[in-house]
Amino acid sequence: MPAYRPEEIEKKWQAHWKAHGTFQAQNHSDKPKYYVLDMFPYPSGAGLHVGHPLGYIASDIVTRYKRLQGFNVLHPMGFDSFGLPAEQYAIQTGQHPALTTEQNINTYIQQLSSLGFSYDWSREVRTSDPSYYKWTQWIFLKLFNSWYNLDTDRAEPLTELTARFAKSGSAGIRAAGDDEERHDFTAGQWQMMSEKQKLAAVLPYRLAYQQDTYVNWCAGLGTVLSNDEVKDGVSERGGFPVERRLMPQWSLRITAYADRLLQGLDQLEWPDAVKEMQRNWIGKSIGAEVTFPVQGSDTAQIKVYTTRVDTIYGATFLVLAPEHELVDQLTTPEQRTAVDEYIAATKRRSERDRMADAKTVSGVFTGAYALNPVNNEPVPIWLADYVLAGYGTGAVMAVPSGDQRDWLFATHFGLPIPAISDAQQGLDQQADPTKEGRYINSDLINGLTYKEATQKLIAFLEEKGLGKGKVNFRQRDAIFGRQRYWGEPIPIYYKDGTAYGIAESDLPLVLPEIDEYKPTETGEPPLGRAQDWLYKGKYPYELSTMPGWAGSSWYYLRYMDPHNDARFVGEEAEKYWGNVDLYMGGAEHATGHLLYARFWYLFLKDLGLVHCNEPFQKLINQGMILGRSNFVYRINGTNKFVTLGKKDQYETTALHADVNIVENDVLNVEAFKKWREEYANAEFILEDNGTYVCGVEVEKMSKSKYNVVSPDVLIGRYGADALRLYEMFLGPLEQYKPWNTNGISGVGSFLKKFWRLYHPEDGVLAVTDEPATPAELKVLHRAIQKAQEDIEKFSFNTSVSLFMITVNELTALKCHKRAILEPLVLLVSPFAPHLAEELWQELGHEAGSISTARYPEFREEYLVEESVTYPLAINGKVREQMQFAADATPAEIESAVLASDFLAKHGEGKAAKKVIVVKGRMVNVVV
């Protein structure tokens, strides 16, 4: 075969792999298993840009390497195909989201296949396929029909709970959730309840339940948004205003698993930063719940949770979330207008904005007072948006001397800031949260230490029925409903206003056809448009759909057994594959997908449906490939553009230019004129050499910055193997790195040089069966050792450098020997699989068999040197070199140096006091 032609080789082998099912994994094998998983993509209309494949390339390298190591590797791919973008496109065009999604998936499959990824496509899953979301709905029904028993510390079927109700009522039952939502009853009372009353009594125990919850409501999109989808008070998609609104919502009781989710992190091989994000999100704290009676009321009281009950005498005001249920009752007529205005302003801010804004101090007095339970002193009740209704009790005991945010609030509104410890300092400048010293101005605990005071106060509050010690978590239950069309229908129907789960035998509950994909005129979700959509022909279905994270919370299990119609995953398949050995994806999913998937897995384990402790054993977060943007400079008020070197002579505005019409920062002027209509008649002030040089900036790759580079273009020009190697060569996998298309040509040249080891001067295959020389074997085995170490450490950029060095050394040695070049093909095959397959076949092996070959064995004896050159020094200053046998002892080396003329030439007539031999490194003669 003549010159290396990647366009021919790559299409050939991609077709071969597809036709022969080369990468299909078996669920029964004597080989050890290894499960490599990529976070599956949402198939957007834009397709992939060169930043997207980074993690996919890395995981594919590991996959191919593990196959060569003798593992049965599962490496699947699918699509997270429900989502808001497809629905918004449907609203704009009237095209069904399923059609858009199908088109986008086909584009993604074509692009992923063109990069030579060794996916087992026979296991592909799509979350929007009814055969898949049938099981998502099935898991939801299991959650709906389960409760969390704190005594056994696991989820159990509701039938076990109701059996206890029938036997002994609600007494003694310890369940996850809010006890205040439940009411006590005897076995007799339970027996007397109607079906509707029993379901109402059970609802607060369910792991999937419905209640009024504050959510991010976006009227412009007609749906609830997650915190991640809201930025600066508007929706990230479309920029529509978002407000906090109390709405009936389905939630999942993830808080029941908070402690187990926290403890499980210690066993995971995850980046420390991700584990710390989850710890902070879960936010375990040990403290006390304290009740503040409302002055002038016989029944109203405010509960606060605090980790510093020792500071209660310094609580000079309470702060409630603007959404707190008592606000309306507490607000006095004089304060009504101010309170209403403040609440209205708060609704326009997302929770994330409220939490992040530590600089702005705002609040409003309700006009009401509470009583401090330890001394009955009146405490003013304020509202402030830094307190959130969903965190803790929605109320804060403000101690300005010990908390900086409370201090800023008190300073701003002129509230008192009394010292409570003799160790506090500088309270006129800032808060001092010290736990040192002894308490002052604190009556019951004056003179006590922190530990003594805490114990005494909790005991006092518990004795008086005004508080108790409590472990709390910052994490809240996960809102599960979305007012959208393009999502999994929630398998719930309503009879007389009470929620029932549909029968498992009636799954899947398939999305109905509707005429439009926006909310109804009466404000119902889009599913309200479905005609005659009733369970058993008479009961209305739930109109919300599941959030995007529902299908992604268990997809890794479905890959194990994707065609099983009888079970979400077969028992044997689940036991064989266990959990994911390597999970590759972005760190942005730390407190979303990764947390929800762990929650669902623990729940399924409680039901005995999975057997490992965690779903993902090892996690790697690939960094982001940043775009390299180019800029042109338009002279203000004209359609004239000045080159970078002359722009300082004019007043200009920098505009993004499409990087695909720029090469080495030089703009293709004619292509620029054709790029956009308004530039058709543009004029250009060029460099003296007649070129237009653009400005450069590294920033996020996005369509709006015109710095997106399509992998399709680069594959067409350089080949997929070159793109794979170049993306790995850019830098360490987990770091952010800038893209520069200009650099890929160097990798393309390397692959041509690699080809020529086998085809000198691009001629026929010229590999010989001559025995390898020691120098050649040394080069090979150094490469085997380093490549294996690099892959095991996920240091792929250094592997590419190693291959380049190795090829240069073998080229210099004019090596064309099978004993060297055949193992070299195997070394390179995880990185450049198409080229490797072609050479492997040319070397006489069965077509497509490189995946079943064995990784070359490293043999250390080939790296042992026969002789070593030692620098010789006098008093630390190197003077010359001498060669010694590699196995020479320090004594032998010392004798040889002293017997030589080295000391006579360089010792200035002085005698040697001491000779220091550093084995394998150097000799130093001290005179």
mmCIF file of C-alpha atoms in Angstrom, residues 543-754:
data_model
loop_
_atom_site.group_PDB
_atom_site.id
_atom_site.type_symbol
_atom_site.label_atom_id
_atom_site.label_comp_id
_atom_site.label_asym_id
_atom_site.label_seq_id
_atom_site.Cartn_x
_atom_site.Cartn_y
_atom_site.Cartn_z
ATOM 1 C CA LEU A 543 -49.990 16.195 34.394
ATOM 2 C CA SER A 544 -46.367 16.857 35.451
ATOM 3 C CA THR A 545 -43.502 14.894 33.949
ATOM 4 C CA MET A 546 -40.271 13.740 35.555
ATOM 5 C CA PRO A 547 -37.139 15.952 35.606
ATOM 6 C CA GLY A 548 -34.249 15.347 33.262
ATOM 7 C CA TRP A 549 -32.238 13.549 35.916
ATOM 8 C CA ALA A 550 -34.765 10.729 36.364
ATOM 9 C CA GLY A 551 -33.622 8.596 33.436
ATOM 10 C CA SER A 552 -29.944 9.291 34.056
ATOM 11 C CA SER A 553 -30.152 8.084 37.667
ATOM 12 C CA TRP A 554 -30.094 4.403 36.695
ATOM 13 C CA TYR A 555 -29.082 4.130 33.017
ATOM 14 C CA TYR A 556 -25.759 2.464 33.885
ATOM 15 C CA LEU A 557 -27.789 -0.530 35.149
ATOM 16 C CA ARG A 558 -29.846 -0.832 31.975
ATOM 17 C CA TYR A 559 -26.681 -1.063 29.866
ATOM 18 C CA MET A 560 -25.949 -4.355 31.638
ATOM 19 C CA ASP A 561 -29.094 -5.947 30.220
ATOM 20 C CA PRO A 562 -30.810 -3.513 27.831
ATOM 21 C CA HIS A 563 -33.204 -5.913 26.104
ATOM 22 C CA ASN A 564 -34.708 -7.528 29.199
ATOM 23 C CA ASP A 565 -38.483 -7.084 29.012
ATOM 24 C CA ALA A 566 -39.175 -8.758 32.341
ATOM 25 C CA ARG A 567 -36.821 -6.838 34.627
ATOM 26 C CA PHE A 568 -35.019 -3.467 34.726
ATOM 27 C CA VAL A 569 -31.794 -5.497 34.803
ATOM 28 C CA GLY A 570 -31.405 -9.248 35.000
ATOM 29 C CA GLU A 571 -30.094 -10.628 38.275
ATOM 30 C CA GLU A 572 -27.216 -12.524 36.672
ATOM 31 C CA ALA A 573 -26.150 -9.555 34.553
ATOM 32 C CA GLU A 574 -26.239 -7.207 37.561
ATOM 33 C CA LYS A 575 -24.210 -9.639 39.684
ATOM 34 C CA TYR A 576 -21.646 -10.104 36.916
ATOM 35 C CA TRP A 577 -21.054 -6.435 36.070
ATOM 36 C CA GLY A 578 -21.524 -5.102 39.621
ATOM 37 C CA ASN A 579 -20.774 -1.411 39.508
ATOM 38 C CA VAL A 580 -18.999 0.956 37.137
ATOM 39 C CA ASP A 581 -15.218 0.591 37.441
ATOM 40 C CA LEU A 582 -14.430 3.859 35.660
ATOM 41 C CA TYR A 583 -16.875 6.731 35.155
ATOM 42 C CA MET A 584 -15.784 9.659 32.985
ATOM 43 C CA GLY A 585 -17.635 12.964 32.988
ATOM 44 C CA GLY A 586 -17.844 16.591 34.018
ATOM 45 C CA ALA A 587 -17.507 17.934 37.570
ATOM 46 C CA GLU A 588 -20.611 20.096 37.026
ATOM 47 C CA HIS A 589 -22.732 17.034 37.880
ATOM 48 C CA ALA A 590 -21.318 16.692 41.414
ATOM 49 C CA THR A 591 -24.419 17.775 43.330
ATOM 50 C CA GLY A 592 -26.972 16.816 40.693
ATOM 51 C CA HIS A 593 -26.733 13.614 38.689
ATOM 52 C CA LEU A 594 -23.988 11.985 40.780
ATOM 53 C CA LEU A 595 -25.907 12.527 44.017
ATOM 54 C CA TYR A 596 -29.269 11.409 42.609
ATOM 55 C CA ALA A 597 -27.753 8.289 41.017
ATOM 56 C CA ARG A 598 -26.177 7.305 44.335
ATOM 57 C CA PHE A 599 -29.528 7.856 46.074
ATOM 58 C CA TRP A 600 -31.429 5.651 43.603
ATOM 59 C CA TYR A 601 -28.757 2.960 43.848
ATOM 60 C CA LEU A 602 -28.937 2.855 47.655
ATOM 61 C CA PHE A 603 -32.722 2.622 47.431
ATOM 62 C CA LEU A 604 -32.528 -0.277 44.959
ATOM 63 C CA LYS A 605 -30.014 -1.964 47.251
ATOM 64 C CA ASP A 606 -32.459 -1.666 50.161
ATOM 65 C CA LEU A 607 -34.983 -3.553 48.033
ATOM 66 C CA GLY A 608 -32.400 -6.255 47.289
ATOM 67 C CA LEU A 609 -32.279 -5.418 43.571
ATOM 68 C CA VAL A 610 -28.558 -4.532 43.331
ATOM 69 C CA HIS A 611 -25.666 -5.865 45.371
ATOM 70 C CA CYS A 612 -22.786 -3.358 45.447
ATOM 71 C CA ASN A 613 -22.445 -0.461 47.883
ATOM 72 C CA GLU A 614 -22.124 2.312 45.298
ATOM 73 C CA PRO A 615 -22.818 2.677 41.567
ATOM 74 C CA PHE A 616 -19.549 4.314 40.451
ATOM 75 C CA GLN A 617 -16.292 3.181 42.042
ATOM 76 C CA LYS A 618 -13.837 5.457 40.261
ATOM 77 C CA LEU A 619 -14.676 8.856 38.810
ATOM 78 C CA ILE A 620 -12.526 11.076 36.616
ATOM 79 C CA ASN A 621 -13.565 14.598 35.653
ATOM 80 C CA GLN A 622 -12.034 15.517 32.329
ATOM 81 C CA GLY A 623 -11.128 19.174 31.978
ATOM 82 C CA MET A 624 -12.614 21.490 29.420
ATOM 83 C CA ILE A 625 -11.082 22.278 26.058
ATOM 84 C CA LEU A 626 -11.354 26.034 25.733
ATOM 85 C CA GLY A 627 -11.927 27.798 22.474
ATOM 86 C CA ARG A 628 -9.358 29.978 20.789
ATOM 87 C CA SER A 629 -11.337 32.966 19.609
ATOM 88 C CA ASN A 630 -10.270 35.330 16.847
ATOM 89 C CA PHE A 631 -11.196 39.003 16.627
ATOM 90 C CA VAL A 632 -11.440 41.558 13.862
ATOM 91 C CA TYR A 633 -11.390 45.292 14.614
ATOM 92 C CA ARG A 634 -14.043 47.494 13.019
ATOM 93 C CA ILE A 635 -13.358 51.213 12.924
ATOM 94 C CA ASN A 636 -16.253 52.824 14.794
ATOM 95 C CA GLY A 637 -18.978 54.223 12.569
ATOM 96 C CA THR A 638 -17.687 52.459 9.435
ATOM 97 C CA ASN A 639 -17.670 49.080 7.727
ATOM 98 C CA LYS A 640 -13.891 49.202 7.578
ATOM 99 C CA PHE A 641 -11.689 46.727 9.475
ATOM 100 C CA VAL A 642 -8.131 47.365 10.617
ATOM 101 C CA THR A 643 -5.564 44.630 11.232
ATOM 102 C CA LEU A 644 -4.234 43.885 14.729
ATOM 103 C CA GLY A 645 -0.891 45.590 14.120
ATOM 104 C CA LYS A 646 -2.521 48.932 13.206
ATOM 105 C CA LYS A 647 -5.665 48.985 15.339
ATOM 106 C CA ASP A 648 -4.175 51.333 17.947
ATOM 107 C CA GLN A 649 -4.217 54.103 15.341
ATOM 108 C CA TYR A 650 -8.036 54.118 15.324
ATOM 109 C CA GLU A 651 -11.040 53.886 17.636
ATOM 110 C CA THR A 652 -12.292 50.364 17.056
ATOM 111 C CA THR A 653 -14.709 47.728 18.324
ATOM 112 C CA ALA A 654 -13.514 44.131 18.594
ATOM 113 C CA LEU A 655 -15.861 41.595 16.949
ATOM 114 C CA HIS A 656 -15.640 37.799 16.960
ATOM 115 C CA ALA A 657 -14.698 36.235 13.634
ATOM 116 C CA ASP A 658 -15.414 32.632 12.659
ATOM 117 C CA VAL A 659 -12.255 30.696 13.524
ATOM 118 C CA ASN A 660 -12.913 28.368 10.600
ATOM 119 C CA ILE A 661 -11.965 31.141 8.149
ATOM 120 C CA VAL A 662 -8.782 31.998 10.056
ATOM 121 C CA GLU A 663 -5.492 30.128 9.755
ATOM 122 C CA ASN A 664 -2.530 30.903 12.002
ATOM 123 C CA ASP A 665 -4.449 34.031 13.050
ATOM 124 C CA VAL A 666 -4.550 35.290 9.452
ATOM 125 C CA LEU A 667 -8.085 36.051 8.228
ATOM 126 C CA ASN A 668 -9.313 34.823 4.863
ATOM 127 C CA VAL A 669 -10.704 38.203 3.834
ATOM 128 C CA GLU A 670 -12.813 36.925 0.941
ATOM 129 C CA ALA A 671 -14.362 34.191 3.109
ATOM 130 C CA PHE A 672 -15.099 36.830 5.761
ATOM 131 C CA LYS A 673 -17.027 38.923 3.219
ATOM 132 C CA LYS A 674 -19.122 35.874 2.301
ATOM 133 C CA TRP A 675 -19.578 34.836 5.947
ATOM 134 C CA ARG A 676 -22.219 37.426 6.799
ATOM 135 C CA GLU A 677 -24.246 39.688 4.556
ATOM 136 C CA GLU A 678 -23.366 42.897 6.396
ATOM 137 C CA TYR A 679 -19.659 42.307 5.684
ATOM 138 C CA ALA A 680 -20.056 41.822 1.929
ATOM 139 C CA ASN A 681 -18.752 45.325 1.159
ATOM 140 C CA ALA A 682 -16.310 45.544 4.048
ATOM 141 C CA GLU A 683 -12.958 47.286 3.512
ATOM 142 C CA PHE A 684 -9.691 46.214 5.135
ATOM 143 C CA ILE A 685 -6.565 48.007 6.310
ATOM 144 C CA LEU A 686 -3.955 45.243 6.095
ATOM 145 C CA GLU A 687 -0.474 44.588 7.464
ATOM 146 C CA ASP A 688 2.425 45.780 5.344
ATOM 147 C CA ASN A 689 2.777 42.232 3.970
ATOM 148 C CA GLY A 690 -0.809 42.310 2.718
ATOM 149 C CA THR A 691 -2.396 40.056 5.355
ATOM 150 C CA TYR A 692 -5.109 40.708 7.909
ATOM 151 C CA VAL A 693 -3.936 39.482 11.324
ATOM 152 C CA CYS A 694 -6.649 38.809 13.919
ATOM 153 C CA GLY A 695 -6.574 39.252 17.653
ATOM 154 C CA VAL A 696 -6.688 36.170 19.869
ATOM 155 C CA GLU A 697 -8.333 35.260 23.196
ATOM 156 C CA VAL A 698 -8.878 31.949 24.992
ATOM 157 C CA GLU A 699 -12.458 31.525 26.248
ATOM 158 C CA LYS A 700 -15.236 28.958 26.465
ATOM 159 C CA MET A 701 -16.031 27.262 23.180
ATOM 160 C CA SER A 702 -19.527 28.281 22.065
ATOM 161 C CA LYS A 703 -21.502 29.154 18.944
ATOM 162 C CA SER A 704 -22.001 32.735 20.115
ATOM 163 C CA LYS A 705 -18.230 33.312 20.071
ATOM 164 C CA TYR A 706 -17.797 31.704 16.648
ATOM 165 C CA ASN A 707 -14.912 29.655 18.043
ATOM 166 C CA VAL A 708 -16.521 26.226 17.681
ATOM 167 C CA VAL A 709 -14.450 23.779 15.678
ATOM 168 C CA SER A 710 -16.269 20.738 14.312
ATOM 169 C CA PRO A 711 -14.520 17.383 14.610
ATOM 170 C CA ASP A 712 -15.987 16.451 11.224
ATOM 171 C CA VAL A 713 -13.818 19.033 9.446
ATOM 172 C CA LEU A 714 -10.638 17.942 11.206
ATOM 173 C CA ILE A 715 -11.331 14.247 10.682
ATOM 174 C CA GLY A 716 -11.794 14.959 6.986
ATOM 175 C CA ARG A 717 -8.491 16.812 6.854
ATOM 176 C CA TYR A 718 -6.225 14.840 9.236
ATOM 177 C CA GLY A 719 -8.114 11.696 10.236
ATOM 178 C CA ALA A 720 -9.738 10.519 13.465
ATOM 179 C CA ASP A 721 -6.528 8.983 14.822
ATOM 180 C CA ALA A 722 -4.793 12.343 14.540
ATOM 181 C CA LEU A 723 -7.660 14.095 16.330
ATOM 182 C CA ARG A 724 -7.665 11.472 19.100
ATOM 183 C CA LEU A 725 -3.920 11.799 19.656
ATOM 184 C CA TYR A 726 -3.993 15.590 19.485
ATOM 185 C CA GLU A 727 -6.740 15.975 22.078
ATOM 186 C CA MET A 728 -4.748 13.764 24.451
ATOM 187 C CA PHE A 729 -1.531 15.631 23.624
ATOM 188 C CA LEU A 730 -3.004 19.023 24.607
ATOM 189 C CA GLY A 731 -2.280 18.481 28.296
ATOM 190 C CA PRO A 732 -3.245 16.550 31.437
ATOM 191 C CA LEU A 733 -6.706 15.047 31.109
ATOM 192 C CA GLU A 734 -8.217 16.748 34.146
ATOM 193 C CA GLN A 735 -6.970 20.252 33.360
ATOM 194 C CA TYR A 736 -8.539 23.006 31.254
ATOM 195 C CA LYS A 737 -6.609 23.615 28.051
ATOM 196 C CA PRO A 738 -6.947 25.886 25.029
ATOM 197 C CA TRP A 739 -7.670 24.527 21.581
ATOM 198 C CA ASN A 740 -5.423 25.458 18.695
ATOM 199 C CA THR A 741 -6.223 23.827 15.376
ATOM 200 C CA ASN A 742 -2.767 24.690 14.072
ATOM 201 C CA GLY A 743 -1.165 22.078 16.338
ATOM 202 C CA ILE A 744 -2.945 19.044 14.918
ATOM 203 C CA SER A 745 -0.798 19.029 11.784
ATOM 204 C CA GLY A 746 2.202 18.017 13.915
ATOM 205 C CA VAL A 747 0.359 14.937 15.162
ATOM 206 C CA GLY A 748 -0.643 14.139 11.593
ATOM 207 C CA SER A 749 3.036 14.235 10.605
ATOM 208 C CA PHE A 750 3.900 11.877 13.465
ATOM 209 C CA LEU A 751 1.377 9.294 12.234
ATOM 210 C CA LYS A 752 2.909 9.449 8.753
ATOM 211 C CA LYS A 753 6.332 8.902 10.299
ATOM 212 C CA PHE A 754 4.954 5.951 12.272
#
